Coordinates of C-alpha atoms (C1' of nucleotides) in Angstrom, one line a residue:
Chain A
M1 CA -10.3 -17.4 -18.1
E2 CA -8.7 -16.7 -21.4
Y3 CA -7.6 -13.2 -22.5
G4 CA -6.8 -11.8 -25.9
T5 CA -3.8 -9.6 -26.7
K6 CA -6.0 -6.5 -26.2
Q7 CA -7.2 -7.5 -22.8
L8 CA -3.7 -8.5 -21.7
Q9 CA -2.4 -5.1 -22.8
I10 CA -5.0 -3.4 -20.7
I11 CA -4.2 -5.6 -17.8
E12 CA -0.5 -4.7 -18.1
V13 CA -1.2 -1.0 -18.3
A14 CA -3.5 -1.2 -15.3
E15 CA -0.8 -3.2 -13.4
G16 CA 1.7 -0.4 -13.9
L17 CA -0.7 2.3 -12.8
F18 CA -2.1 0.4 -9.8
A19 CA 1.5 -0.2 -8.7
K20 CA 2.3 3.5 -9.0
K21 CA -0.8 5.1 -7.7
G22 CA -2.8 2.4 -6.0
F23 CA -6.1 0.9 -7.0
A24 CA -8.3 3.6 -5.6
G25 CA -5.9 6.2 -6.8
T26 CA -6.1 5.1 -10.4
S27 CA -9.1 6.0 -12.5
I28 CA -10.3 4.0 -15.5
R29 CA -9.7 7.1 -17.5
D30 CA -6.1 7.0 -16.5
I31 CA -5.9 3.4 -17.7
A32 CA -7.8 4.1 -20.9
Q33 CA -5.6 7.0 -21.7
E34 CA -2.3 5.1 -21.2
A35 CA -3.6 2.0 -23.0
D36 CA -4.9 4.2 -25.7
I37 CA -8.4 2.8 -25.7
N38 CA -11.9 4.2 -25.0
V39 CA -13.0 4.2 -21.4
S40 CA -16.0 2.0 -22.1
M41 CA -13.7 -0.8 -23.3
I42 CA -12.8 -1.7 -19.7
S43 CA -16.4 -2.4 -18.8
Y44 CA -16.8 -4.0 -22.2
Y45 CA -14.0 -6.5 -21.7
F46 CA -13.9 -7.0 -17.9
G47 CA -17.3 -5.8 -16.6
S48 CA -15.9 -3.4 -14.0
K49 CA -12.7 -1.9 -12.5
E50 CA -12.9 -4.4 -9.7
K51 CA -13.2 -7.3 -12.2
L52 CA -10.1 -5.9 -14.0
I53 CA -7.9 -6.2 -10.9
E54 CA -9.3 -9.6 -10.4
A55 CA -8.3 -10.5 -13.9
L56 CA -4.8 -9.2 -13.2
F57 CA -4.6 -11.4 -10.2
S58 CA -5.8 -14.5 -12.0
V59 CA -3.3 -14.0 -14.8
R60 CA -0.3 -13.4 -12.6
M61 CA -1.1 -16.1 -10.0
A62 CA -1.5 -18.7 -12.7
E63 CA 2.1 -18.0 -13.7
T64 CA 3.5 -18.7 -10.2
E65 CA 1.5 -21.9 -9.8
T66 CA 3.7 -24.4 -11.5
T67 CA 7.2 -23.1 -10.9
M68 CA 7.0 -23.5 -7.1
V69 CA 5.6 -27.0 -7.2
N70 CA 8.1 -28.2 -9.7
I71 CA 11.1 -27.1 -7.6
L72 CA 9.9 -28.4 -4.3
E73 CA 8.5 -31.7 -5.4
N74 CA 11.6 -32.7 -7.4
Q75 CA 12.8 -35.9 -5.9
D76 CA 16.4 -35.6 -7.1
L77 CA 17.4 -32.6 -5.1
T78 CA 18.6 -32.3 -1.5
A79 CA 16.9 -30.0 0.9
M80 CA 19.8 -27.5 0.7
Q81 CA 19.7 -27.5 -3.1
K82 CA 16.0 -26.9 -3.0
V83 CA 16.4 -24.0 -0.7
N84 CA 18.9 -22.4 -3.0
I85 CA 16.8 -22.9 -6.1
W86 CA 13.7 -21.8 -4.2
L87 CA 15.3 -18.5 -3.0
D88 CA 16.6 -17.8 -6.5
S89 CA 13.1 -18.2 -7.9
V90 CA 11.4 -16.1 -5.2
V91 CA 13.8 -13.2 -5.6
G92 CA 13.7 -13.5 -9.3
R93 CA 9.9 -13.6 -9.5
F94 CA 9.5 -10.6 -7.2
M95 CA 12.0 -8.6 -9.2
F96 CA 10.6 -9.7 -12.5
R97 CA 7.1 -8.8 -11.4
K98 CA 7.8 -5.8 -9.3
N99 CA 4.6 -4.1 -10.2
F100 CA 2.4 -7.0 -9.4
H101 CA 4.0 -7.7 -6.0
N102 CA 3.7 -4.0 -5.2
I103 CA -0.1 -4.4 -5.7
V104 CA -0.1 -7.7 -3.7
M105 CA 1.6 -5.9 -0.9
R106 CA -0.9 -3.0 -1.0
E107 CA -3.8 -5.5 -1.0
Q108 CA -2.3 -7.2 2.1
L109 CA -2.1 -3.8 3.8
S110 CA -5.8 -3.1 3.2
S111 CA -7.9 -5.2 5.5
N112 CA -10.3 -7.0 3.2
R113 CA -10.7 -4.4 0.5
S114 CA -11.9 -7.2 -1.9
E115 CA -13.2 -10.6 -0.9
T116 CA -12.1 -12.2 -4.1
I117 CA -8.5 -10.9 -4.0
T118 CA -8.1 -11.7 -0.3
A119 CA -9.1 -15.2 -1.1
F120 CA -6.6 -15.3 -4.0
I121 CA -3.8 -14.2 -1.7
M122 CA -4.8 -16.5 1.1
D123 CA -4.8 -19.5 -1.2
L124 CA -1.4 -18.7 -2.5
K125 CA 0.1 -18.3 0.9
M126 CA -1.4 -21.5 2.1
R127 CA 0.0 -23.4 -0.8
H128 CA 3.5 -21.9 -0.2
I129 CA 3.5 -22.6 3.5
D130 CA 2.5 -26.2 2.7
L131 CA 5.3 -26.7 0.3
M132 CA 7.8 -25.1 2.6
K133 CA 6.8 -27.3 5.5
Q134 CA 7.5 -30.4 3.3
L135 CA 10.9 -28.9 2.4
I136 CA 11.8 -28.2 6.0
S137 CA 10.9 -31.6 7.3
L138 CA 12.9 -33.1 4.4
G139 CA 15.8 -31.0 5.7
I140 CA 15.3 -32.2 9.2
R141 CA 15.2 -35.8 8.0
E142 CA 18.4 -35.2 6.1
G143 CA 19.9 -33.9 9.3
V144 CA 20.9 -30.5 7.8
F145 CA 18.2 -28.3 9.3
K146 CA 17.6 -27.5 12.9
E147 CA 14.4 -28.7 14.5
N148 CA 11.8 -26.6 16.2
L149 CA 12.3 -23.5 14.0
D150 CA 9.4 -21.1 13.3
M151 CA 9.0 -21.6 9.6
S152 CA 6.3 -18.9 9.2
L153 CA 8.7 -16.3 10.8
M154 CA 11.4 -17.4 8.5
M155 CA 9.2 -16.9 5.5
T156 CA 8.1 -13.6 6.9
T157 CA 11.8 -12.5 6.8
I158 CA 12.3 -13.8 3.3
Y159 CA 9.3 -12.2 1.7
G160 CA 9.5 -9.1 4.0
T161 CA 13.1 -8.5 2.9
V162 CA 12.4 -8.9 -0.8
N163 CA 9.3 -6.6 -0.5
Q164 CA 11.2 -4.0 1.5
A165 CA 14.2 -4.1 -0.8
I166 CA 12.0 -3.5 -3.9
A167 CA 9.9 -0.8 -2.2
N168 CA 13.2 1.0 -1.2
Q169 CA 15.3 0.3 -4.3
D170 CA 15.7 4.0 -5.1
F171 CA 16.9 4.7 -1.6
Y172 CA 19.3 1.7 -1.7
R173 CA 20.6 2.9 -5.0
R174 CA 21.4 6.4 -3.8
L175 CA 22.8 5.1 -0.5
N176 CA 25.3 2.9 -2.2
Q177 CA 26.1 5.3 -4.9
L178 CA 24.9 3.2 -7.8
E179 CA 23.3 5.9 -9.8
H180 CA 25.8 5.3 -12.6
L181 CA 24.2 1.9 -13.3
S182 CA 21.4 1.7 -15.8
E183 CA 18.0 0.5 -14.6
E184 CA 18.7 -2.9 -16.1
E185 CA 22.1 -3.2 -14.6
F186 CA 20.9 -2.1 -11.2
N187 CA 18.1 -4.6 -11.2
L188 CA 20.6 -7.4 -11.9
Y189 CA 22.9 -6.0 -9.2
L190 CA 20.1 -5.9 -6.6
L191 CA 18.9 -9.3 -7.6
E192 CA 22.3 -10.9 -7.0
K193 CA 22.8 -9.0 -3.7
L194 CA 19.4 -10.2 -2.5
K195 CA 20.0 -13.8 -3.4
V196 CA 23.3 -13.9 -1.6
H197 CA 21.9 -12.0 1.4
L198 CA 18.9 -14.2 1.8
K199 CA 20.8 -17.5 1.4
F200 CA 23.2 -16.3 3.9
I201 CA 20.5 -15.5 6.4
F202 CA 18.4 -18.5 5.7
I203 CA 21.1 -21.1 5.8
N204 CA 22.8 -19.5 8.8
S205 CA 19.6 -19.5 10.8
V206 CA 18.1 -22.8 9.7
S207 CA 21.0 -25.1 9.0
N208 CA 23.4 -26.7 11.4
E209 CA 26.3 -25.8 9.2
Q210 CA 27.9 -22.3 9.4
Q211 CA 28.4 -20.2 6.4
G212 CA 30.7 -17.2 6.1
L213 CA 30.0 -13.9 4.4
N214 CA 31.2 -14.4 0.8
Chain B
M1 CA 3.0 22.8 14.6
E2 CA 0.7 22.5 17.6
Y3 CA -2.6 20.6 17.5
G4 CA -5.5 20.8 20.0
T5 CA -7.4 17.7 21.2
K6 CA -10.0 18.0 18.5
Q7 CA -7.4 18.1 15.8
L8 CA -5.5 15.2 17.3
Q9 CA -8.7 13.2 17.4
I10 CA -9.4 13.8 13.8
I11 CA -5.8 12.9 13.0
E12 CA -6.2 9.6 14.9
V13 CA -9.4 8.7 13.1
A14 CA -7.9 9.5 9.7
E15 CA -4.8 7.4 10.6
G16 CA -7.1 4.4 11.3
L17 CA -9.0 4.8 8.0
F18 CA -5.9 5.5 5.9
A19 CA -4.4 2.4 7.3
K20 CA -7.5 0.3 6.5
K21 CA -8.5 1.7 3.1
G22 CA -5.6 3.8 1.9
F23 CA -5.3 7.5 1.4
A24 CA -7.1 7.7 -1.9
G25 CA -9.6 5.1 -0.7
T26 CA -10.7 7.2 2.2
S27 CA -13.0 10.1 1.7
I28 CA -13.2 13.1 4.0
R29 CA -16.8 12.1 4.5
D30 CA -15.6 8.8 5.9
I31 CA -13.4 10.6 8.3
A32 CA -16.0 13.2 9.3
Q33 CA -18.5 10.4 10.0
E34 CA -16.2 8.3 12.1
A35 CA -14.8 11.4 14.0
D36 CA -18.4 12.6 14.4
I37 CA -17.7 16.0 13.0
N38 CA -18.9 18.1 10.0
V39 CA -17.0 17.5 6.7
S40 CA -16.0 21.2 6.5
M41 CA -14.1 20.9 9.8
I42 CA -11.2 19.1 8.0
S43 CA -10.6 22.0 5.6
Y44 CA -11.2 24.4 8.5
Y45 CA -8.6 22.8 10.7
F46 CA -6.0 21.5 8.2
G47 CA -6.7 23.2 4.9
S48 CA -7.1 20.1 2.9
K49 CA -7.1 16.3 2.9
E50 CA -3.5 16.3 1.8
K51 CA -2.5 18.7 4.6
L52 CA -4.2 16.4 7.0
I53 CA -2.0 13.4 6.2
E54 CA 1.0 15.7 6.4
A55 CA -0.1 16.7 9.8
L56 CA -0.4 13.0 10.7
F57 CA 3.2 12.5 9.6
S58 CA 4.6 15.5 11.4
V59 CA 2.9 14.4 14.7
R60 CA 4.1 10.8 14.4
M61 CA 7.6 11.5 13.2
A62 CA 8.2 13.9 16.0
E63 CA 7.5 11.0 18.4
T64 CA 10.2 8.8 16.9
E65 CA 12.9 11.5 16.8
T66 CA 14.3 11.4 20.3
T67 CA 14.0 7.7 21.2
M68 CA 16.4 6.6 18.5
V69 CA 19.1 9.1 19.2
N70 CA 19.0 8.6 22.9
I71 CA 19.6 4.9 22.6
L72 CA 22.4 5.0 20.0
E73 CA 24.3 8.0 21.4
N74 CA 24.4 6.6 25.0
Q75 CA 28.1 6.3 25.8
D76 CA 27.6 3.7 28.5
L77 CA 26.4 0.8 26.3
T78 CA 28.3 -1.7 24.3
A79 CA 27.5 -2.2 20.7
M80 CA 25.8 -5.4 21.4
Q81 CA 23.7 -3.9 24.1
K82 CA 22.7 -1.1 21.8
V83 CA 21.6 -3.6 19.1
N84 CA 19.4 -5.3 21.6
I85 CA 17.8 -2.1 22.9
W86 CA 17.4 -0.8 19.4
L87 CA 15.7 -3.9 18.0
D88 CA 13.3 -3.9 21.0
S89 CA 12.4 -0.3 20.3
V90 CA 12.0 -0.8 16.5
V91 CA 9.7 -3.7 17.0
G92 CA 7.8 -2.0 19.8
R93 CA 7.3 1.2 17.9
F94 CA 6.1 -0.6 14.8
M95 CA 3.6 -2.7 16.8
F96 CA 2.5 0.3 18.9
R97 CA 2.0 2.4 15.8
K98 CA 0.7 -0.3 13.4
N99 CA -1.6 2.0 11.6
F100 CA 0.9 4.7 11.0
H101 CA 3.6 2.3 9.7
N102 CA 1.0 0.7 7.5
I103 CA 0.5 4.2 6.0
V104 CA 4.3 4.8 5.7
M105 CA 4.6 1.5 3.9
R106 CA 1.8 2.5 1.5
E107 CA 3.5 5.8 0.8
Q108 CA 6.8 4.0 0.1
L109 CA 5.0 1.8 -2.4
S110 CA 3.6 4.8 -4.2
S111 CA 6.2 6.5 -6.3
N112 CA 6.2 10.1 -5.2
R113 CA 2.5 10.5 -4.5
S114 CA 3.3 13.5 -2.3
E115 CA 6.5 15.5 -2.4
T116 CA 6.2 16.5 1.3
I117 CA 5.7 13.0 2.6
T118 CA 8.4 11.6 0.4
A119 CA 10.7 14.1 2.0
F120 CA 9.5 13.2 5.5
I121 CA 10.3 9.6 4.9
M122 CA 13.6 10.2 3.2
D123 CA 14.7 12.4 6.1
L124 CA 13.8 9.7 8.6
K125 CA 15.6 7.0 6.7
M126 CA 18.7 9.0 6.3
R127 CA 18.9 9.8 10.0
H128 CA 18.4 6.1 10.9
I129 CA 21.1 4.9 8.5
D130 CA 23.4 7.4 9.9
L131 CA 22.9 6.3 13.4
M132 CA 23.2 2.7 12.5
K133 CA 26.5 3.2 10.7
Q134 CA 27.9 4.7 13.9
L135 CA 26.6 1.7 15.8
I136 CA 28.2 -0.7 13.4
S137 CA 31.6 0.9 13.4
L138 CA 31.5 0.9 17.2
G139 CA 30.8 -2.8 17.0
I140 CA 33.7 -3.3 14.7
R141 CA 36.0 -1.3 16.9
E142 CA 34.9 -3.4 19.8
G143 CA 35.7 -6.5 17.7
V144 CA 32.3 -8.1 18.1
F145 CA 30.9 -7.3 14.6
K146 CA 32.2 -8.6 11.3
E147 CA 33.6 -6.1 8.9
N148 CA 32.4 -5.4 5.3
L149 CA 28.8 -6.2 6.0
D150 CA 26.1 -4.5 3.9
M151 CA 24.3 -2.5 6.6
S152 CA 21.5 -1.3 4.3
L153 CA 20.6 -4.9 3.4
M154 CA 20.6 -5.8 7.1
M155 CA 18.2 -2.9 7.8
T156 CA 16.1 -3.9 4.9
T157 CA 15.7 -7.3 6.5
I158 CA 14.9 -5.9 9.9
Y159 CA 12.3 -3.4 8.7
G160 CA 11.0 -5.7 6.0
T161 CA 10.4 -8.5 8.5
V162 CA 8.5 -6.3 10.9
N163 CA 6.4 -4.8 8.2
Q164 CA 5.6 -8.1 6.7
A165 CA 4.8 -9.6 10.1
I166 CA 2.4 -6.9 10.9
A167 CA 0.8 -6.9 7.5
N168 CA 0.3 -10.7 7.8
Q169 CA -0.5 -10.9 11.4
D170 CA -4.0 -12.4 10.8
F171 CA -2.5 -15.1 8.6
Y172 CA 0.3 -15.8 11.2
R173 CA -2.3 -16.0 13.9
R174 CA -4.5 -18.6 12.0
L175 CA -1.5 -20.6 10.9
N176 CA -0.2 -21.0 14.4
Q177 CA -3.6 -21.6 15.9
L178 CA -3.5 -18.6 18.2
E179 CA -7.2 -17.5 17.7
H180 CA -7.9 -18.2 21.3
L181 CA -5.7 -15.3 22.4
S182 CA -7.2 -11.8 22.7
E183 CA -6.1 -9.1 20.4
E184 CA -4.0 -7.7 23.2
E185 CA -2.4 -11.0 24.1
F186 CA -1.6 -11.9 20.5
N187 CA 0.1 -8.5 20.1
L188 CA 2.3 -9.2 23.0
Y189 CA 3.0 -12.7 21.8
L190 CA 4.0 -11.5 18.3
L191 CA 6.0 -8.7 19.8
E192 CA 8.1 -11.1 21.8
K193 CA 8.4 -13.6 18.9
L194 CA 9.6 -10.9 16.6
K195 CA 12.2 -9.5 19.1
V196 CA 13.7 -12.9 19.6
H197 CA 13.6 -13.8 15.9
L198 CA 15.3 -10.5 14.8
K199 CA 17.9 -10.6 17.5
F200 CA 18.7 -14.1 16.5
I201 CA 19.0 -13.2 12.8
F202 CA 20.9 -9.9 13.4
I203 CA 23.4 -11.2 15.9
N204 CA 23.9 -14.4 14.0
S205 CA 24.6 -12.5 10.7
V206 CA 26.6 -9.6 12.0
S207 CA 28.5 -10.7 15.1
N208 CA 31.5 -13.0 15.3
E209 CA 29.9 -15.0 18.1
Q210 CA 27.3 -17.7 17.4
Q211 CA 24.0 -17.7 19.1
G212 CA 21.7 -20.7 19.3
L213 CA 17.9 -20.8 18.9
N214 CA 16.4 -20.2 22.3
Chain C
dA1 C1' -21.3 -9.1 -51.7
dA2 C1' -24.5 -9.6 -47.9
dT3 C1' -25.0 -10.5 -43.2
dA4 C1' -23.9 -11.1 -38.5
dA5 C1' -20.9 -10.4 -34.7
dA6 C1' -17.4 -7.9 -32.4
dA7 C1' -15.1 -3.8 -31.4
dT8 C1' -14.9 1.1 -30.8
dC9 C1' -16.5 5.6 -29.9
dA10 C1' -18.5 10.2 -28.0
dA11 C1' -21.8 11.4 -25.1
dA12 C1' -24.7 11.0 -21.2
dC13 C1' -25.7 9.0 -16.5
dA14 C1' -25.9 9.2 -11.7
dT15 C1' -22.7 9.2 -7.7
dT16 C1' -19.0 10.6 -5.2
dT17 C1' -15.3 13.5 -4.6
dG18 C1' -12.7 17.7 -2.0
dT19 C1' -13.7 22.2 -1.0
dT20 C1' -16.2 26.6 -0.1
dT21 C1' -20.0 29.4 1.4
dG22 C1' -22.7 31.9 4.5
dA23 C1' -25.5 31.5 8.3
dT24 C1' -25.8 30.0 13.1
dT25 C1' -24.3 28.5 17.4
dT26 C1' -20.9 28.2 21.0
dT27 C1' -17.1 30.0 23.6
dA28 C1' -14.0 33.6 25.3
dT29 C1' -13.0 38.4 26.2
dT30 C1' -14.1 42.9 27.6
Chain D
dA1 C1' -24.4 41.8 29.5
dA2 C1' -22.3 43.2 25.2
dT3 C1' -18.9 42.1 21.9
dA4 C1' -15.6 39.6 19.4
dA5 C1' -13.7 35.3 18.0
dA6 C1' -13.9 30.5 17.2
dA7 C1' -16.4 26.5 16.1
dT8 C1' -20.1 24.1 13.8
dC9 C1' -23.4 23.3 10.4
dA10 C1' -26.4 22.2 6.1
dA11 C1' -26.1 23.3 1.6
dA12 C1' -24.0 24.3 -2.6
dC13 C1' -20.1 23.9 -5.9
dA14 C1' -17.5 22.2 -9.6
dA15 C1' -14.7 18.5 -10.9
dA16 C1' -13.9 13.6 -11.1
dT17 C1' -15.6 9.0 -10.7
dG18 C1' -17.3 4.2 -12.6
dT19 C1' -20.7 2.7 -15.7
dT20 C1' -24.1 2.5 -19.5
dT21 C1' -26.1 3.8 -23.9
dG22 C1' -26.8 3.8 -28.6
dA23 C1' -24.8 4.8 -32.8
dT24 C1' -20.9 3.7 -35.9
dT25 C1' -17.0 1.2 -37.6
dT26 C1' -14.3 -2.9 -38.1
dT27 C1' -13.9 -7.7 -38.6
dA28 C1' -15.5 -12.4 -39.5
dT29 C1' -18.8 -15.6 -41.5
dT30 C1' -21.8 -17.1 -44.9

DNA sequence: AATAAAATCAAACATTTGTTTGATTTTATT
DNA sequence: AATAAAATCAAACAAATGTTTGATTTTATT
């Protein structure tokens, strides 16, 4: 599906509101007001509120598609290099698309609110798990990864940590007395912290080598 | 605040529906129907829908209160023993109160939907962090924990992993071909898996000793 | 410049929402 | 058994919801 600038602007406004107030908690009048358009334009462009969130998902998921595959199917990288690049890209994507991943999280918490979106998410998860399995078996073949590790639990920790970190960023900021940083600076700070933390955990749990705290 | 059996039954029904459909996505008519009561009883007992979810929080948070303190302030345990017991209790509580923690997660994702509930959650987090800091400094004094570790990031990983695991339990179940297990059996299976996984990650990251995959 | 198509709008639509009312039934107290 | 208090109910309330309508304006095409 192709969307014009107007549609994309509506999608972006909706994304922000859904992330802040939830899908059910956001009215199309909220969206119309913030996007500075008439309420009827949402039905006009997308058909319905439900179709609007589906449009949001289809746009954002298309973005992820290529990145992931390119990294993991690159033949010139070792397993350990791929892990590093992959973790960077996961953390980066979650931070860059905070609002969207907030919504994804909410949809996962709802048991089957929307068939279409459940399918979207399931599809994405399956593709990720698949690529990760390849990466892990490459690591095992290279002799750098332990065998018989529960990959799905490891991914649960990676995604869970990033989600939790972003959901609690305000708390983390206060706790570590980082209020003096600007929004932008703090984002960068948290991004780096998360990358280091996750690489440390991942490599320490999965690889045969031991890595110290930096 | 004290609640009778009827009120507690309403709270429990509401808890289930809020977890499934979100706060805004659940109408008081949904709750009334499932609890088999008249719609007006919710206002009659609690005052409003908002006050109902506050009642839910006050009931469930009171439960957590004591457990945590008892474990961590016990003088007879080593830091490592406390970590083990604490992790067991965290995972156990999240699994036992899936619905409630689903709601807590949602409320964390909403930026300040409700002042009262934000304050509830903030209070709980602060108390936890406080106790954990004590535990960590005990471990450092005992010489079993590394110094200069970011405790808040470690807790982010613990809570994030448990949340993510529970939010994705259906996916995990399918992925690992565990559909033959009953709901009850699967819960126990996941509980054990999570405990082992988190202890492994925590101890491997935080302690000076090295622990192998079991 | 004339015509057709697309975009925008205020208003109306039917539902659904949380809450209140006022009457009635049930339970507890005297 | 009489009285008071608590619980329950159907109905009504106003406000908010997602969507549609039909007229009007803007843009694109001929």
